[in-house]
Tab-separated table of C-alpha atoms in Angstrom:
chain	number	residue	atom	x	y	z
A	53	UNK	CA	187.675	123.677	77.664
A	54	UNK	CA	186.355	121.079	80.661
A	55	UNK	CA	183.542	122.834	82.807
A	56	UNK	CA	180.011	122.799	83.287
A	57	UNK	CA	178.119	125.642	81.503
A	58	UNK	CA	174.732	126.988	82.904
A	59	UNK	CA	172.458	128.910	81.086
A	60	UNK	CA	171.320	131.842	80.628
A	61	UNK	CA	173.251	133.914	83.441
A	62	UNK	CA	169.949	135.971	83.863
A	63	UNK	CA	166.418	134.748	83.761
A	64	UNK	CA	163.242	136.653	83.994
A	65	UNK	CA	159.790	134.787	84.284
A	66	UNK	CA	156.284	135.474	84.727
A	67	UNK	CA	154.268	134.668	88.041
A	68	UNK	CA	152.294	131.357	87.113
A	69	UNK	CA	155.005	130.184	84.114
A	70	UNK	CA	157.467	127.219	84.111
A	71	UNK	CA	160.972	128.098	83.204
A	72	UNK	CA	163.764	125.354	82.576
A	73	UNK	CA	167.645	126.321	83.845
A	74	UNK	CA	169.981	124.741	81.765
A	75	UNK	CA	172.713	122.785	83.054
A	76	UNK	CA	175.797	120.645	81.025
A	77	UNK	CA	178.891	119.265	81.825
A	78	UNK	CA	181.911	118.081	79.488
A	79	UNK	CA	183.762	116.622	82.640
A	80	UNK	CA	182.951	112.869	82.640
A	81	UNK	CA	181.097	113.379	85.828
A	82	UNK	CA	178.618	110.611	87.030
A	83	UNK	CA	176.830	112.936	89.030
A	84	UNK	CA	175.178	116.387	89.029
A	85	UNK	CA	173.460	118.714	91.871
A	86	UNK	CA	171.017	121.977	91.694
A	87	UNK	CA	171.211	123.853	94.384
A	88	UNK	CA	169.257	127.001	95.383
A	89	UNK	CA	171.153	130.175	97.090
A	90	UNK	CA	169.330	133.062	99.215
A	91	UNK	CA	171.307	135.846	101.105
A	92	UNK	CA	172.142	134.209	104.356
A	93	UNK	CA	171.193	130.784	103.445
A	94	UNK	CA	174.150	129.537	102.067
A	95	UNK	CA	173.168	126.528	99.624
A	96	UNK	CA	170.567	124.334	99.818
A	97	UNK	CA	169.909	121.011	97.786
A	98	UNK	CA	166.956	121.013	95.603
A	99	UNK	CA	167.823	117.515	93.607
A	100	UNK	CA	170.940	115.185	92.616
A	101	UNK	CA	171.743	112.499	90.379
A	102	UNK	CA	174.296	109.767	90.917
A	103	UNK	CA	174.018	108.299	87.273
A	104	UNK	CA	172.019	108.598	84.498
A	105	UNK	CA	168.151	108.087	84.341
A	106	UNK	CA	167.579	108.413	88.405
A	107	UNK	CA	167.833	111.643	90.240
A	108	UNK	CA	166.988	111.637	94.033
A	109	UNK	CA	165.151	114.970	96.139
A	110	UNK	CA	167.048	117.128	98.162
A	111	UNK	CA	166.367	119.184	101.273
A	112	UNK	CA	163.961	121.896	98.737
A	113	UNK	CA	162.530	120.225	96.236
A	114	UNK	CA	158.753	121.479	96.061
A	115	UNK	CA	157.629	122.872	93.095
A	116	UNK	CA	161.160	121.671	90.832
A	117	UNK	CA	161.196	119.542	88.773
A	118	UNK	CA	164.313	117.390	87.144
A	119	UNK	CA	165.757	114.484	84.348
A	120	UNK	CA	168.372	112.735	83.615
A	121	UNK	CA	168.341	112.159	80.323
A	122	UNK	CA	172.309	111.856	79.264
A	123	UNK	CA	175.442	111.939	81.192
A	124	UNK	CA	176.248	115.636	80.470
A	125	UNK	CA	173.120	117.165	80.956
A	126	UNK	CA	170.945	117.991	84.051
A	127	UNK	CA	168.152	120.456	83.734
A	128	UNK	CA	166.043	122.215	86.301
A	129	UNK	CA	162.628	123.149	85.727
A	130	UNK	CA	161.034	125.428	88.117
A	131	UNK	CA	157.385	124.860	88.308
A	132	UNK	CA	154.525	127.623	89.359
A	133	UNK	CA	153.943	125.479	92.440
A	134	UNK	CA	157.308	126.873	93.873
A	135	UNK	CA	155.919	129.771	96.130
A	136	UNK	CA	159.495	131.848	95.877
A	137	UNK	CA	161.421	131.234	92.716
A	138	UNK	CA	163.662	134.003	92.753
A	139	UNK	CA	166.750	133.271	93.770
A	140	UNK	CA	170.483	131.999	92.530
A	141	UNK	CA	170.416	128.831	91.275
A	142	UNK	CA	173.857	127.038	90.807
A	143	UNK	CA	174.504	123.655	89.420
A	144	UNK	CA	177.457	121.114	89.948
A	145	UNK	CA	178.827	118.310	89.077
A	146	UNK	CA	181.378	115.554	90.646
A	147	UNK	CA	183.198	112.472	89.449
A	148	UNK	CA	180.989	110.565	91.216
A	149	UNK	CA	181.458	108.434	94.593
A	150	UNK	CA	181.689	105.224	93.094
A	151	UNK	CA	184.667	106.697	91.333
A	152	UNK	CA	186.089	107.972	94.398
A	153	UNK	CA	185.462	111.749	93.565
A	154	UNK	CA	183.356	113.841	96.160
A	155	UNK	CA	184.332	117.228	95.044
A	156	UNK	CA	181.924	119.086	93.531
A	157	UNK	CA	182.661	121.621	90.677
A	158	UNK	CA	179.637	124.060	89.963
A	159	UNK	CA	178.682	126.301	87.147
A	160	UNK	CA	178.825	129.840	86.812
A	161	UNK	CA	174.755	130.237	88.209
A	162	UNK	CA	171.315	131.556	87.007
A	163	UNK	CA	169.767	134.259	88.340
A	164	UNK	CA	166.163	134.049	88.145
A	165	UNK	CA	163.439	136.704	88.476
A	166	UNK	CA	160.027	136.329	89.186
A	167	UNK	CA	158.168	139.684	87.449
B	212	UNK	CA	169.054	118.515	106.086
B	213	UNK	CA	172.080	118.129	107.631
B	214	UNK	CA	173.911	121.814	107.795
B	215	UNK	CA	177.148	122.602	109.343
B	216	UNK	CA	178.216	125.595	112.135
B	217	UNK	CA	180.332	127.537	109.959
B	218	UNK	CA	182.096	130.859	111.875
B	219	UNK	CA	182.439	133.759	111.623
B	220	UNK	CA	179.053	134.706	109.491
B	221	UNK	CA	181.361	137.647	108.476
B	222	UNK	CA	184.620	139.228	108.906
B	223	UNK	CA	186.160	142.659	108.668
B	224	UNK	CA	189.649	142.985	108.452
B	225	UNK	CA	193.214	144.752	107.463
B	226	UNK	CA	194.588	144.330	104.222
B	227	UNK	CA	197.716	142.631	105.547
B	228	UNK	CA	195.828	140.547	108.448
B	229	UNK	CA	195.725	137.028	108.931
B	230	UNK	CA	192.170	135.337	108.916
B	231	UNK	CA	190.904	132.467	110.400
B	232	UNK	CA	187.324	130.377	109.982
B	233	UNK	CA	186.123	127.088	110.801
B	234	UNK	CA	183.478	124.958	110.843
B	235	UNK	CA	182.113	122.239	113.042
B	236	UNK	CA	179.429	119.321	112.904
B	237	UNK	CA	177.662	117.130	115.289
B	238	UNK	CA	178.433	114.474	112.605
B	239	UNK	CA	181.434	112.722	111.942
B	240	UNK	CA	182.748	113.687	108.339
B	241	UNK	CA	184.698	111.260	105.683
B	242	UNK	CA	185.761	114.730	103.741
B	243	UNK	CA	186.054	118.396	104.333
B	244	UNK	CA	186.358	121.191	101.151
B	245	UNK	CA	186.352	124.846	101.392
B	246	UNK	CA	185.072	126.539	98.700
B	247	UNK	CA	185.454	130.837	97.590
B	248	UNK	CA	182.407	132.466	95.755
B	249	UNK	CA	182.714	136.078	94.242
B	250	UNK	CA	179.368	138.264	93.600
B	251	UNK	CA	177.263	136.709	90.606
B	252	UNK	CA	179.365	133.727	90.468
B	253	UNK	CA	179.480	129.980	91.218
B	254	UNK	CA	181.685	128.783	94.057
B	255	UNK	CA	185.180	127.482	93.113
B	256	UNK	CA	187.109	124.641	95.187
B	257	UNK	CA	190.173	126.218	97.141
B	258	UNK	CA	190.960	122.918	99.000
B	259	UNK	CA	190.107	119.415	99.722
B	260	UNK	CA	190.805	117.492	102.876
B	261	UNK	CA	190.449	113.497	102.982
B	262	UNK	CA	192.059	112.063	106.350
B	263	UNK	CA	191.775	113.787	109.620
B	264	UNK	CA	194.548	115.584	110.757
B	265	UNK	CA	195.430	116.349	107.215
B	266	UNK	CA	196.957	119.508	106.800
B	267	UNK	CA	196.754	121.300	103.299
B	268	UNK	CA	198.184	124.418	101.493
B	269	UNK	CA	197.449	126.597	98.905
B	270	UNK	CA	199.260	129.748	98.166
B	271	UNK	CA	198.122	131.645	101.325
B	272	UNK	CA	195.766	129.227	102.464
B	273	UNK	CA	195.980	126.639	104.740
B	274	UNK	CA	193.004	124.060	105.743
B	275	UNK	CA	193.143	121.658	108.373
B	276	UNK	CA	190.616	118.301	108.755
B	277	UNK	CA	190.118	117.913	112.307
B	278	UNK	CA	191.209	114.702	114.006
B	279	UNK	CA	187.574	114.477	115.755
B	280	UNK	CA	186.602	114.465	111.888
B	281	UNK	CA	183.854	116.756	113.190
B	282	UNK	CA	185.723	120.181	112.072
B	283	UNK	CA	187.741	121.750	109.791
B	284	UNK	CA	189.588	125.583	109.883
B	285	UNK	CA	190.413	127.801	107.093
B	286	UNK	CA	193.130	130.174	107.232
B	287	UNK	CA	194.559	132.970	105.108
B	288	UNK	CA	197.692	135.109	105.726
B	289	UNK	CA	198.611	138.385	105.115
B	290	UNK	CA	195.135	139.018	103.137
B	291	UNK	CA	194.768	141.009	99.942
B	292	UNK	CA	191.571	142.986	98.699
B	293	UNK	CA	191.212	140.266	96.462
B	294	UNK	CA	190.306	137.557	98.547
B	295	UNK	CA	186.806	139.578	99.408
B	296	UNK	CA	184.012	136.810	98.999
B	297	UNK	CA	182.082	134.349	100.706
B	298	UNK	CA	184.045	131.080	101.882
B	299	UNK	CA	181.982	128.074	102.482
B	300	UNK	CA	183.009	124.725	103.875
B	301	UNK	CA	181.243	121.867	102.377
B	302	UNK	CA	181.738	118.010	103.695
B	303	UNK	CA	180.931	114.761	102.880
B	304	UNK	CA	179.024	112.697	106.124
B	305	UNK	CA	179.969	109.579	106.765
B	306	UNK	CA	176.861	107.717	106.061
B	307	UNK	CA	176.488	103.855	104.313
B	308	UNK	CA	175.162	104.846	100.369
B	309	UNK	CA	176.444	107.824	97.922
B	310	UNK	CA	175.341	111.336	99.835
B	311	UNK	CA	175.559	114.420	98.680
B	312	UNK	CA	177.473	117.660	99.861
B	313	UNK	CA	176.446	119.502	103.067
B	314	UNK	CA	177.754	123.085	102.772
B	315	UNK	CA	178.279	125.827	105.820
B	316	UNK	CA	176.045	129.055	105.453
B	317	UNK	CA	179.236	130.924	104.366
B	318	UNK	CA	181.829	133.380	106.016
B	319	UNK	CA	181.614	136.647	103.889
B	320	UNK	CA	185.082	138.615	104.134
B	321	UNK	CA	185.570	142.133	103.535
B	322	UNK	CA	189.359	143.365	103.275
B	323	UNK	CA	189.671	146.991	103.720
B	324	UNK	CA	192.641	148.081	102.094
């Protein structure tokens, strides 16, 4: 089946550790978003990519990390410079503007802890 | 970053009620989604608006792109306990260059049965 699969659902990480969110896509999509999700805050841009080997910041992007490496695949590292890690993290992807597709279809989210 | 006004912030209603939501921008917009988002999961795309004035349904939904092309409305009729969740409007600015998504804050909608 077509979709973008994050991974794991649930993460749990150590104060002063890096932890990579996993993020691929099947669709064809030119380009793929991580966004960040706190109660009331609705979603916030950390990074995007329009095509592969460039990714641009978003509104959040302290302390993440990104690359770009192939079409399907976009992960997110979260470094120990971010000051407040835990959160949702959700990932999407969209045909692609050039294309003419603005829709963007997101994965199912990672939940990571800071312990 | 650019955010849109999206109201309510929440909503109580009657299983059977109709519900209505919108969102607005200082901005003018090229296209308006609206997105639903269950606990512990990822949004999913309910409708997509392109031309203002456009009016789209789904099933019980309706979505309208406002001919200002700076606001959009949701509605749903005769709600169901199943359409509890968070709606968000998301919308694509009309700026020169590839931009991405700005998303509402999200309507959270309880139905009490």
């Amino acid at each position: 089946d077509g979709g973008i699969t994050q991974s794991p659902k649930y993460l749990f990480r150590k104060e002063g550790q890096n932890v990579t969110l996993s993020c691929e896509q099947n669709l064809n999509h030119d380009a793929m978003y991580w966004y960040r999700q706190d109660p009331g805050q609705g979603l916030r841009l950390i990074y995007y990519s329009q095509i592969v080997n460039d990714f641009q910041k978003g509104d959040i992007a302290e302390g993440y990390s990104v690359s770009r490496e192939k079409k399907e695949s976009f992960p997110l590292t979260v470094t120990s410079a971010q000051k407040n890690p835990t959160a949702f993290y959700l990932c999407a992807s969209s045909i692609g503007q050039g294309r003419g597709g603005t829709e963007a279809f997101f994965g199912q989210g990672t939940r990571l802890t800071v312990v | 970053g650019q955010q849109l006004n999206q109201s309510p912030q929440s909503m109580f209603i009657q299983e059977g009620e109709d519900v209505s939501m919108n969102c607005t921008s200082s901005s003018i917009f090229n296209t308006w989604l609206w997105y639903k988002q269950e606990p512990g999961e990822g949004p999913v795309l309910l409708i997509a608006l392109y031309k203002a004035g456009e009016l789209t349904s789904n099933g019980r939904l309706t979505a309208q792109f406002g001919i200002t092309r700076k606001d959009s409305f949701l509605n749903i009729s005769a709600s169901i306990p199943s359409d509890v969740g968070i709606y968000f409007c998301a919308g694509q600015p009309k700026k020169a260059g590839n931009t991405p998504l700005v998303f509402g804050k999200g309507t959270r909608l309880s139905v009490i049965a």
